[in-house]
Tab-separated table of C-alpha atoms in Angstrom:
chain	number	residue	atom	x	y	z
A	1	MET	CA	-16.165	-20.257	16.947
A	2	ASN	CA	-12.596	-20.166	15.747
A	3	THR	CA	-9.734	-20.654	18.228
A	4	LEU	CA	-6.213	-19.151	17.530
A	5	ILE	CA	-3.028	-18.791	19.338
A	6	VAL	CA	-1.676	-15.290	19.556
A	7	ASN	CA	1.899	-14.887	21.003
A	8	GLY	CA	1.303	-18.235	22.840
A	9	ARG	CA	-2.142	-17.385	24.213
A	10	HIS	CA	-5.315	-19.175	23.140
A	11	VAL	CA	-7.867	-16.684	21.908
A	12	LYS	CA	-11.424	-17.127	20.551
A	13	ALA	CA	-12.421	-15.188	17.417
A	14	ARG	CA	-15.931	-14.292	16.303
A	15	GLU	CA	-16.997	-15.476	12.913
A	16	GLY	CA	-15.764	-13.141	10.126
A	17	ALA	CA	-13.217	-11.338	12.242
A	18	MET	CA	-9.839	-10.370	10.828
A	19	LEU	CA	-6.637	-11.073	12.701
A	20	LEU	CA	-6.042	-7.504	13.872
A	21	GLU	CA	-9.268	-7.521	15.841
A	22	VAL	CA	-8.378	-10.835	17.457
A	23	ILE	CA	-4.868	-9.773	18.303
A	24	ARG	CA	-6.064	-6.613	20.005
A	25	GLN	CA	-8.685	-8.690	21.849
A	26	ALA	CA	-5.791	-10.757	23.206
A	27	GLY	CA	-4.459	-7.586	24.729
A	28	VAL	CA	-1.573	-7.314	22.246
A	29	SER	CA	-1.171	-3.852	20.810
A	30	LEU	CA	-0.230	-3.356	17.194
A	31	PRO	CA	0.376	0.075	15.527
A	32	THR	CA	-1.866	0.953	12.614
A	33	LEU	CA	-2.371	4.045	10.510
A	34	CYS	CA	-4.951	3.114	7.878
A	35	ASP	CA	-7.260	1.043	10.124
A	36	HIS	CA	-10.617	2.563	11.163
A	37	ALA	CA	-13.519	0.761	12.795
A	38	ALA	CA	-16.056	2.448	10.476
A	39	LEU	CA	-14.266	1.439	7.270
A	40	GLU	CA	-13.365	-1.717	5.462
A	41	PRO	CA	-9.826	-2.944	6.052
A	42	TRP	CA	-7.457	-1.587	3.424
A	43	GLY	CA	-3.957	-3.000	4.172
A	44	GLY	CA	-2.256	0.318	3.183
A	45	CYS	CA	0.063	1.195	5.997
A	46	ARG	CA	1.610	-2.277	6.478
A	47	LEU	CA	2.302	-1.592	10.126
A	48	CYS	CA	-0.003	-4.389	11.437
A	49	LEU	CA	1.969	-7.119	9.785
A	50	VAL	CA	2.449	-10.370	11.734
A	51	ASP	CA	3.839	-13.915	11.209
A	52	VAL	CA	1.122	-16.670	10.801
A	53	THR	CA	1.756	-20.370	10.741
A	54	ARG	CA	-0.080	-23.672	11.511
A	55	ASN	CA	1.048	-26.827	13.236
A	56	GLU	CA	0.919	-28.683	9.994
A	57	TRP	CA	3.220	-26.097	8.197
A	58	ASP	CA	6.308	-27.725	9.710
A	59	GLY	CA	7.741	-24.438	11.047
A	60	TRP	CA	7.148	-22.488	7.818
A	61	ALA	CA	5.446	-19.124	8.460
A	62	LYS	CA	4.280	-16.252	6.293
A	63	MET	CA	4.013	-12.603	6.995
A	64	VAL	CA	0.626	-11.011	6.404
A	65	VAL	CA	-1.106	-7.755	7.193
A	66	SER	CA	-3.394	-8.732	10.056
A	67	CYS	CA	-6.094	-6.132	9.266
A	68	MET	CA	-6.953	-8.053	6.089
A	69	PHE	CA	-6.247	-11.653	7.066
A	70	PRO	CA	-9.185	-13.682	8.227
A	71	ALA	CA	-8.910	-15.196	11.667
A	72	GLU	CA	-9.131	-18.838	10.622
A	73	ASP	CA	-9.340	-21.671	13.148
A	74	GLY	CA	-5.937	-23.134	14.271
A	75	LEU	CA	-3.775	-20.180	13.166
A	76	ILE	CA	-0.669	-19.484	15.224
A	77	VAL	CA	0.143	-15.837	15.256
A	78	ARG	CA	3.330	-14.033	16.338
A	79	THR	CA	3.380	-10.268	16.454
A	80	ASP	CA	6.964	-10.039	17.783
A	81	SER	CA	9.039	-12.479	15.753
A	82	PRO	CA	12.441	-10.910	14.784
A	83	ARG	CA	11.551	-10.571	11.179
A	84	VAL	CA	8.244	-8.966	11.868
A	85	VAL	CA	9.848	-6.537	14.240
A	86	GLU	CA	12.570	-5.802	11.676
A	87	THR	CA	10.133	-5.300	8.779
A	88	ARG	CA	7.852	-3.032	10.787
A	89	LYS	CA	10.950	-0.913	11.606
A	90	VAL	CA	11.741	-0.650	7.903
A	91	VAL	CA	8.162	0.499	7.211
A	92	LEU	CA	8.445	3.051	9.943
A	93	ASP	CA	11.830	4.135	8.872
A	94	LEU	CA	10.437	4.846	5.361
A	95	LEU	CA	7.368	6.619	6.819
A	96	LEU	CA	9.738	8.831	8.847
A	97	ALA	CA	11.714	9.608	5.688
A	98	ARG	CA	8.533	10.681	4.029
A	99	CYS	CA	7.190	12.584	7.042
A	100	PRO	CA	10.216	13.631	9.078
A	101	ASP	CA	8.321	16.531	10.874
A	102	THR	CA	5.088	14.720	11.671
A	103	PRO	CA	4.656	14.210	15.380
A	104	LEU	CA	2.554	10.993	15.135
A	105	VAL	CA	5.046	9.394	12.741
A	106	GLN	CA	7.963	10.532	14.958
A	107	LYS	CA	6.234	8.980	17.998
A	108	LEU	CA	5.504	5.694	16.310
A	109	ALA	CA	9.035	5.489	15.058
A	110	ARG	CA	10.448	6.294	18.445
A	111	ASP	CA	8.275	3.689	20.051
A	112	HIS	CA	9.958	1.176	17.720
A	113	GLY	CA	13.446	2.407	18.434
A	114	ILE	CA	13.944	4.769	15.535
A	115	GLU	CA	14.995	8.268	16.374
A	116	GLN	CA	16.088	9.317	12.969
A	117	THR	CA	15.378	7.845	9.530
A	118	SER	CA	18.204	5.960	7.971
A	119	TYR	CA	17.058	7.113	4.496
A	120	GLN	CA	17.327	10.502	2.867
A	121	PRO	CA	14.588	12.518	4.600
A	122	ASN	CA	11.959	14.021	2.193
A	123	PRO	CA	13.257	17.425	0.977
A	124	GLU	CA	9.622	18.579	0.927
A	125	PRO	CA	8.264	17.209	4.272
A	126	THR	CA	4.603	16.360	4.254
A	127	ASP	CA	2.253	15.215	6.989
A	128	CYS	CA	0.226	13.008	4.696
A	129	VAL	CA	0.996	9.333	5.249
A	130	LEU	CA	-1.214	8.314	2.279
A	131	CYS	CA	-3.248	6.033	4.614
A	132	GLY	CA	-6.271	6.641	2.374
A	133	LEU	CA	-8.680	7.214	5.260
A	134	CYS	CA	-9.791	10.535	3.914
A	135	THR	CA	-10.673	9.234	0.434
A	136	ARG	CA	-12.184	6.077	1.810
A	137	VAL	CA	-14.424	7.901	4.335
A	138	CYS	CA	-15.531	10.258	1.511
A	139	ASP	CA	-16.378	7.221	-0.648
A	140	HIS	CA	-18.195	5.617	2.307
A	141	ILE	CA	-20.289	8.592	2.773
A	142	GLY	CA	-21.196	8.340	-0.842
A	143	VAL	CA	-19.634	11.734	-1.947
A	144	SER	CA	-16.298	10.729	-3.435
A	145	ALA	CA	-15.165	14.321	-3.807
A	146	ILE	CA	-11.440	13.517	-3.366
A	147	ALA	CA	-9.188	10.630	-4.467
A	148	THR	CA	-5.560	9.840	-4.731
A	149	VAL	CA	-3.966	11.191	-7.949
A	150	ASN	CA	-0.766	10.350	-9.779
A	151	ARG	CA	1.334	7.378	-8.749
A	152	GLY	CA	4.539	6.355	-7.029
A	153	ALA	CA	6.512	9.096	-5.385
A	154	GLY	CA	4.117	11.782	-6.828
A	155	ARG	CA	1.022	10.243	-5.378
A	156	GLU	CA	-1.144	12.568	-3.302
A	157	VAL	CA	-4.690	13.078	-2.172
A	158	ALA	CA	-6.397	15.779	-4.225
A	159	PRO	CA	-9.730	16.938	-5.622
A	160	PRO	CA	-10.333	16.451	-9.375
A	161	PHE	CA	-8.136	18.718	-11.500
A	162	HIS	CA	-6.715	20.237	-8.339
A	163	GLU	CA	-9.652	22.605	-8.256
A	164	ALA	CA	-12.416	23.077	-5.717
A	165	PRO	CA	-14.277	19.767	-5.713
A	166	PRO	CA	-17.760	20.198	-7.136
A	167	ASP	CA	-19.050	17.123	-5.212
A	168	CYS	CA	-17.636	18.133	-1.782
A	169	ILE	CA	-20.404	18.761	0.863
A	170	GLY	CA	-18.001	20.281	3.394
A	171	CYS	CA	-18.728	17.634	6.016
A	172	LEU	CA	-15.120	17.662	7.274
A	173	ALA	CA	-15.066	13.898	7.624
A	174	CYS	CA	-11.877	13.726	5.777
A	175	ALA	CA	-10.169	16.324	7.956
A	176	GLU	CA	-11.437	14.634	11.120
A	177	ILE	CA	-10.479	11.089	10.324
A	178	CYS	CA	-6.882	12.149	9.176
A	179	PRO	CA	-4.553	10.710	11.706
A	180	THR	CA	-2.004	13.471	11.205
A	181	SER	CA	-4.633	16.295	10.882
A	182	CYS	CA	-3.039	17.399	7.601
A	183	ILE	CA	-6.136	18.492	5.746
A	184	PRO	CA	-6.519	22.215	6.345
A	185	PHE	CA	-9.972	23.715	6.812
A	186	THR	CA	-11.638	26.727	8.529
A	187	THR	CA	-15.094	26.813	10.013
A	188	SER	CA	-17.118	29.467	11.768
A	189	ASP	CA	-20.712	30.335	12.339
A	190	SER	CA	-21.076	31.856	8.931
A	191	LYS	CA	-18.592	30.072	6.653
A	192	ARG	CA	-16.605	26.925	6.225
A	193	THR	CA	-13.717	26.273	3.784
A	194	ILE	CA	-12.018	22.979	2.814
A	195	TRP	CA	-10.214	21.955	-0.380
A	196	GLY	CA	-10.475	25.482	-1.688
A	197	LYS	CA	-14.308	25.378	-1.615
A	198	ALA	CA	-16.410	27.706	0.478
A	199	PHE	CA	-19.608	26.640	2.130
A	200	GLU	CA	-22.506	28.468	3.741
A	201	MET	CA	-23.626	27.234	7.143
A	202	VAL	CA	-27.090	26.132	8.275
A	203	ARG	CA	-28.064	27.555	11.666
A	204	CYS	CA	-30.054	25.771	14.345
A	205	THR	CA	-33.476	27.321	14.557
A	206	GLN	CA	-33.441	27.050	18.283
A	207	CYS	CA	-29.929	27.968	19.585
A	208	GLY	CA	-28.817	29.732	16.412
A	209	ARG	CA	-25.512	27.878	16.181
A	210	ALA	CA	-24.116	26.885	12.832
A	211	PHE	CA	-23.879	23.117	12.770
A	212	ILE	CA	-23.761	21.868	9.194
A	213	THR	CA	-23.325	23.235	5.673
A	214	LYS	CA	-26.178	23.832	3.262
A	215	GLU	CA	-24.603	21.251	0.934
A	216	GLN	CA	-24.645	18.679	3.706
A	217	ALA	CA	-28.301	19.312	4.499
A	218	ALA	CA	-29.105	19.082	0.824
A	219	PHE	CA	-27.082	15.888	0.418
A	220	TYR	CA	-28.881	14.079	3.287
A	221	ASP	CA	-32.352	15.440	2.430
A	222	GLY	CA	-34.542	12.473	1.504
A	223	ARG	CA	-31.666	10.008	1.813
A	224	ASN	CA	-32.646	6.971	3.939
A	225	GLY	CA	-35.865	8.650	4.744
A	226	VAL	CA	-34.268	11.647	6.488
A	227	PRO	CA	-36.662	14.614	6.057
A	228	ALA	CA	-35.323	18.133	5.398
A	229	SER	CA	-36.899	19.206	8.640
A	230	TYR	CA	-34.355	17.050	10.550
A	231	PHE	CA	-31.768	19.747	10.008
A	232	ASP	CA	-33.861	22.525	11.566
A	233	THR	CA	-32.263	21.957	14.882
A	234	CYS	CA	-28.731	20.911	15.870
A	235	ASP	CA	-27.896	17.604	17.547
A	236	GLU	CA	-27.521	19.267	20.956
A	237	CYS	CA	-30.962	20.897	20.743
A	238	LYS	CA	-32.439	17.573	19.625
A	239	ARG	CA	-30.896	15.799	22.594
A	240	ARG	CA	-32.129	18.499	24.923
A	241	ALA	CA	-35.713	18.223	23.525
A	242	GLN	CA	-35.598	14.457	23.905
A	243	ALA	CA	-34.347	14.638	27.487
A	244	GLN	CA	-37.143	17.086	28.296
A	245	GLN	CA	-39.636	14.723	26.803
A	246	PHE	CA	-38.191	11.858	28.780
A	247	SER	CA	-38.363	13.762	32.042
A	248	ARG	CA	-41.988	14.756	31.317
A	249	LEU	CA	-42.885	11.174	30.535
A	250	SER	CA	-41.139	9.801	33.562
A	251	ALA	CA	-42.544	12.477	35.983
A	252	GLY	CA	-44.435	10.795	38.685
A	253	ALA	CA	-43.014	7.389	37.836
A	254	GLY	CA	-41.629	5.451	40.810
A	255	ARG	CA	-43.903	7.143	43.337
B	1	MET	CA	-3.299	22.928	-33.675
B	2	ASN	CA	-5.336	20.098	-32.357
B	3	SER	CA	-8.033	19.429	-34.990
B	4	ILE	CA	-10.699	18.185	-32.589
B	5	SER	CA	-12.002	20.684	-30.233
B	6	CYS	CA	-12.931	19.755	-26.661
B	7	ALA	CA	-16.523	20.886	-27.123
B	8	ASP	CA	-16.896	18.512	-30.125
B	9	GLY	CA	-19.329	15.914	-28.785
B	10	GLN	CA	-19.260	13.644	-31.872
B	11	PRO	CA	-16.396	11.323	-31.035
B	12	MET	CA	-17.565	11.208	-27.449
B	13	GLU	CA	-20.976	9.859	-28.275
B	14	ALA	CA	-19.542	7.298	-30.564
B	15	ILE	CA	-17.114	6.177	-27.933
B	16	LEU	CA	-19.776	5.916	-25.217
B	17	GLU	CA	-21.996	3.869	-27.540
B	18	ARG	CA	-19.324	1.194	-27.894
B	19	HIS	CA	-19.147	0.441	-24.218
B	20	PRO	CA	-21.567	-0.623	-21.547
B	21	ARG	CA	-22.386	2.301	-19.260
B	22	GLU	CA	-20.727	0.991	-16.138
B	23	GLU	CA	-17.689	1.702	-13.959
B	24	ALA	CA	-15.887	-1.281	-15.456
B	25	SER	CA	-15.769	0.403	-18.842
B	26	LEU	CA	-13.812	3.407	-17.476
B	27	ILE	CA	-10.313	2.509	-18.648
B	28	GLN	CA	-11.475	1.350	-22.099
B	29	VAL	CA	-13.470	4.515	-22.530
B	30	LEU	CA	-10.475	6.586	-21.470
B	31	GLN	CA	-8.263	4.778	-23.944
B	32	ASP	CA	-10.731	5.479	-26.730
B	33	VAL	CA	-10.987	9.111	-25.751
B	34	HIS	CA	-7.199	9.344	-25.640
B	35	ARG	CA	-7.002	7.845	-29.171
B	36	ALA	CA	-9.635	10.336	-30.507
B	37	TYR	CA	-8.373	13.511	-28.850
B	38	SER	CA	-4.754	12.440	-28.431
B	39	TYR	CA	-5.108	13.527	-24.812
B	40	LEU	CA	-7.709	13.559	-22.029
B	41	PRO	CA	-9.469	16.997	-22.020
B	42	CYS	CA	-10.823	18.042	-18.648
B	43	ASP	CA	-14.380	18.566	-19.867
B	44	VAL	CA	-14.469	15.248	-21.587
B	45	LEU	CA	-13.401	13.537	-18.332
B	46	VAL	CA	-16.370	15.237	-16.609
B	47	GLN	CA	-18.636	13.868	-19.410
B	48	VAL	CA	-17.217	10.369	-19.073
B	49	ALA	CA	-17.831	10.550	-15.321
B	50	LYS	CA	-21.447	11.461	-15.829
B	51	ALA	CA	-22.063	8.904	-18.544
B	52	LEU	CA	-20.563	6.003	-16.535
B	53	ASP	CA	-22.010	7.267	-13.221
B	54	VAL	CA	-18.487	7.297	-11.657
B	55	PRO	CA	-17.367	10.228	-9.415
B	56	VAL	CA	-15.221	12.739	-11.233
B	57	ALA	CA	-12.596	12.346	-8.546
B	58	LYS	CA	-12.295	8.597	-9.346
B	59	VAL	CA	-11.972	9.432	-13.113
B	60	PHE	CA	-9.328	11.918	-12.445
B	61	SER	CA	-7.535	9.438	-10.155
B	62	VAL	CA	-7.441	6.768	-12.899
B	63	ALA	CA	-6.463	9.300	-15.574
B	64	THR	CA	-3.480	10.461	-13.556
B	65	PHE	CA	-2.465	6.972	-12.488
B	66	TYR	CA	-1.552	5.536	-15.903
B	67	LYS	CA	1.443	6.777	-17.882
B	68	ALA	CA	-0.457	5.990	-21.073
B	69	PHE	CA	-2.880	8.782	-20.425
B	70	SER	CA	-1.941	12.478	-20.746
B	71	LEU	CA	-3.960	15.402	-19.506
B	72	ASP	CA	-2.014	17.855	-21.671
B	73	PRO	CA	-2.563	18.061	-25.425
B	74	GLN	CA	-0.097	15.804	-27.298
B	75	GLY	CA	1.493	16.237	-30.660
B	76	LYS	CA	0.084	14.528	-33.734
B	77	THR	CA	2.979	12.078	-33.654
B	78	ILE	CA	4.337	10.620	-30.416
B	79	ILE	CA	8.026	9.896	-30.509
B	80	LYS	CA	9.113	7.344	-27.893
B	81	VAL	CA	12.782	6.694	-27.207
B	82	CYS	CA	13.505	3.645	-25.170
B	83	THR	CA	15.891	4.362	-22.237
B	84	GLY	CA	15.876	0.818	-20.844
B	85	THR	CA	19.274	-0.603	-19.869
B	86	ALA	CA	20.179	-2.078	-23.237
B	87	CYS	CA	19.079	1.023	-25.166
B	88	HIS	CA	20.764	3.264	-22.641
B	89	ILE	CA	24.079	1.470	-23.062
B	90	ARG	CA	23.821	1.526	-26.863
B	91	GLY	CA	23.320	5.256	-27.013
B	92	SER	CA	19.710	6.256	-26.561
B	93	GLY	CA	20.946	9.327	-24.853
B	94	GLN	CA	22.522	10.635	-28.076
B	95	VAL	CA	19.313	9.754	-29.915
B	96	ILE	CA	17.333	11.991	-27.562
B	97	GLU	CA	19.954	14.751	-27.897
B	98	GLU	CA	19.594	14.551	-31.691
B	99	ILE	CA	15.742	14.742	-31.487
B	100	THR	CA	16.006	17.692	-29.239
B	101	ARG	CA	18.489	19.391	-31.533
B	102	GLN	CA	16.159	18.847	-34.527
B	103	LEU	CA	12.755	19.598	-33.011
B	104	GLY	CA	13.678	21.824	-30.044
B	105	ILE	CA	11.776	19.781	-27.486
B	106	GLY	CA	12.979	17.779	-24.569
B	107	PRO	CA	11.433	14.578	-23.107
B	108	GLY	CA	7.856	15.197	-22.059
B	109	GLU	CA	7.564	18.265	-24.365
B	110	THR	CA	5.531	19.041	-27.495
B	111	THR	CA	6.555	21.195	-30.515
B	112	SER	CA	4.720	24.439	-30.812
B	113	ASP	CA	2.977	23.381	-34.008
B	114	MET	CA	1.642	20.301	-32.148
B	115	GLY	CA	3.326	17.995	-34.553
B	116	PHE	CA	5.521	15.941	-32.238
B	117	THR	CA	5.613	14.954	-28.600
B	118	LEU	CA	8.787	13.444	-27.257
B	119	LYS	CA	8.592	10.708	-24.575
B	120	THR	CA	11.118	8.464	-23.013
B	121	VAL	CA	10.008	4.959	-22.039
B	122	ASN	CA	11.668	2.521	-19.829
B	123	CYS	CA	11.596	-0.663	-21.918
B	124	VAL	CA	9.654	-1.661	-24.990
B	125	GLY	CA	10.777	-5.234	-24.771
B	126	ALA	CA	12.923	-5.171	-27.941
B	127	CYS	CA	16.334	-5.035	-26.346
B	128	ALA	CA	17.896	-6.940	-29.283
B	129	MET	CA	17.191	-3.953	-31.497
B	130	ALA	CA	18.624	-1.418	-29.073
B	131	PRO	CA	18.579	1.559	-29.233
B	132	VAL	CA	14.829	1.574	-30.093
B	133	LEU	CA	13.046	4.665	-31.462
B	134	ILE	CA	9.292	4.533	-32.061
B	135	VAL	CA	7.883	7.343	-34.237
B	136	GLY	CA	4.094	7.135	-34.328
B	137	GLU	CA	3.443	3.450	-34.973
B	138	GLN	CA	6.758	2.806	-36.766
B	139	VAL	CA	9.476	1.043	-34.740
B	140	HIS	CA	13.099	1.713	-35.665
B	141	GLY	CA	15.870	-0.494	-34.307
B	142	GLY	CA	19.569	0.087	-34.021
B	143	VAL	CA	19.070	3.800	-34.309
B	144	LYS	CA	22.007	6.115	-34.642
B	145	PRO	CA	21.708	9.926	-34.302
B	146	ALA	CA	22.325	10.112	-38.050
B	147	LYS	CA	19.161	8.123	-38.734
B	148	VAL	CA	16.878	10.286	-36.618
B	149	ALA	CA	16.102	12.848	-39.370
B	150	LYS	CA	14.975	10.133	-41.773
B	151	ALA	CA	12.760	8.464	-39.214
B	152	LEU	CA	11.116	11.844	-38.374
B	153	ASN	CA	10.709	12.784	-42.027
B	154	GLN	CA	9.052	9.436	-42.919
B	155	GLU	CA	6.316	10.176	-40.348
B	156	GLY	CA	5.975	13.747	-41.783
B	157	HIS	CA	5.406	12.266	-45.258
B	158	ARG	CA	2.845	9.758	-44.032
B	159	ASP	CA	0.843	12.610	-42.478
B	160	ALA	CA	0.963	14.618	-45.737
B	161	HIS	CA	-0.895	11.833	-47.623
């Protein structure tokens, strides 16, 4: 097991862990926007940057994004050195310039002592921080209906050709994972819309509630051995059926 | 007009034959498509995605990322005017004005007969020749507005033969 020093405290790290995980284990909080437990680290938001050094580096230290830096044995980590604090402030200042009206970005900036951006605020405010969570979760599911398009200042998340994405299954994973909730959608018992595409809903054969889209059911049908009949009932009804079975099985037990 | 229609599958098949059918071929295939059609037609991008088994969203992402790719039809001849520091100082602005005066198109635009597309580029790495004008494949150095007409005509002649 690797042992590291985080802000002066000795911490043990599991094999294969990245610095961010170890830092949080040590009880030190670090802001992040693009990190998600279900996805590979990406290093996009640059908020989790820290200073790392080693005893043998003679005082020399380098700044790294902790989410992507392996927690190697003997690393000495500082999350609050003056240049780390200053650099993180610059990142937040820039983010606030891009998203001046976004509550999450405003809060993060305020937590780091920035009330107002020192840059020219974006004349067309957006809530998208370009953390890439939506496109990455879409890739992870195996759909890849959306991606980032263009580059530099014009970069944005969009479906191909800015039209309703043919590959989208309407699972809403992108909208739900978005830290600023900036992907609009509507969903009801009969219809769901996202990215300009409309979906028909599948209803639970027991409670009658709409719980997934037809495209979602079709996408998962046969994948990893999931039979089509799995989508006859919703998760809640499945849980209820299982609980009933448990109580039947355990009836009389303990007497 | 663009001589190759989007529905024409011939160049597409030949291009795909030249490259292994894998994601790693994407940029090379797009470059070949761009050369054959002089832009990236939407339906061809969908075909490329299918052939290489890459999501369309990813192909669109790559196609919009690189400046070398255009999703709009381009003129037969691409005119590039360098606007890097050296060229800017030595008068690339006037060269652009002259081209606009002669062809009636600004940077990023294409003549209505699809003959020329005017682009500005940031540096072509030939600062000693500033200002640099590239018409098709022909590089012209030390360009003055008075030389623009000749440079454009040369290209017109080459096309005629």
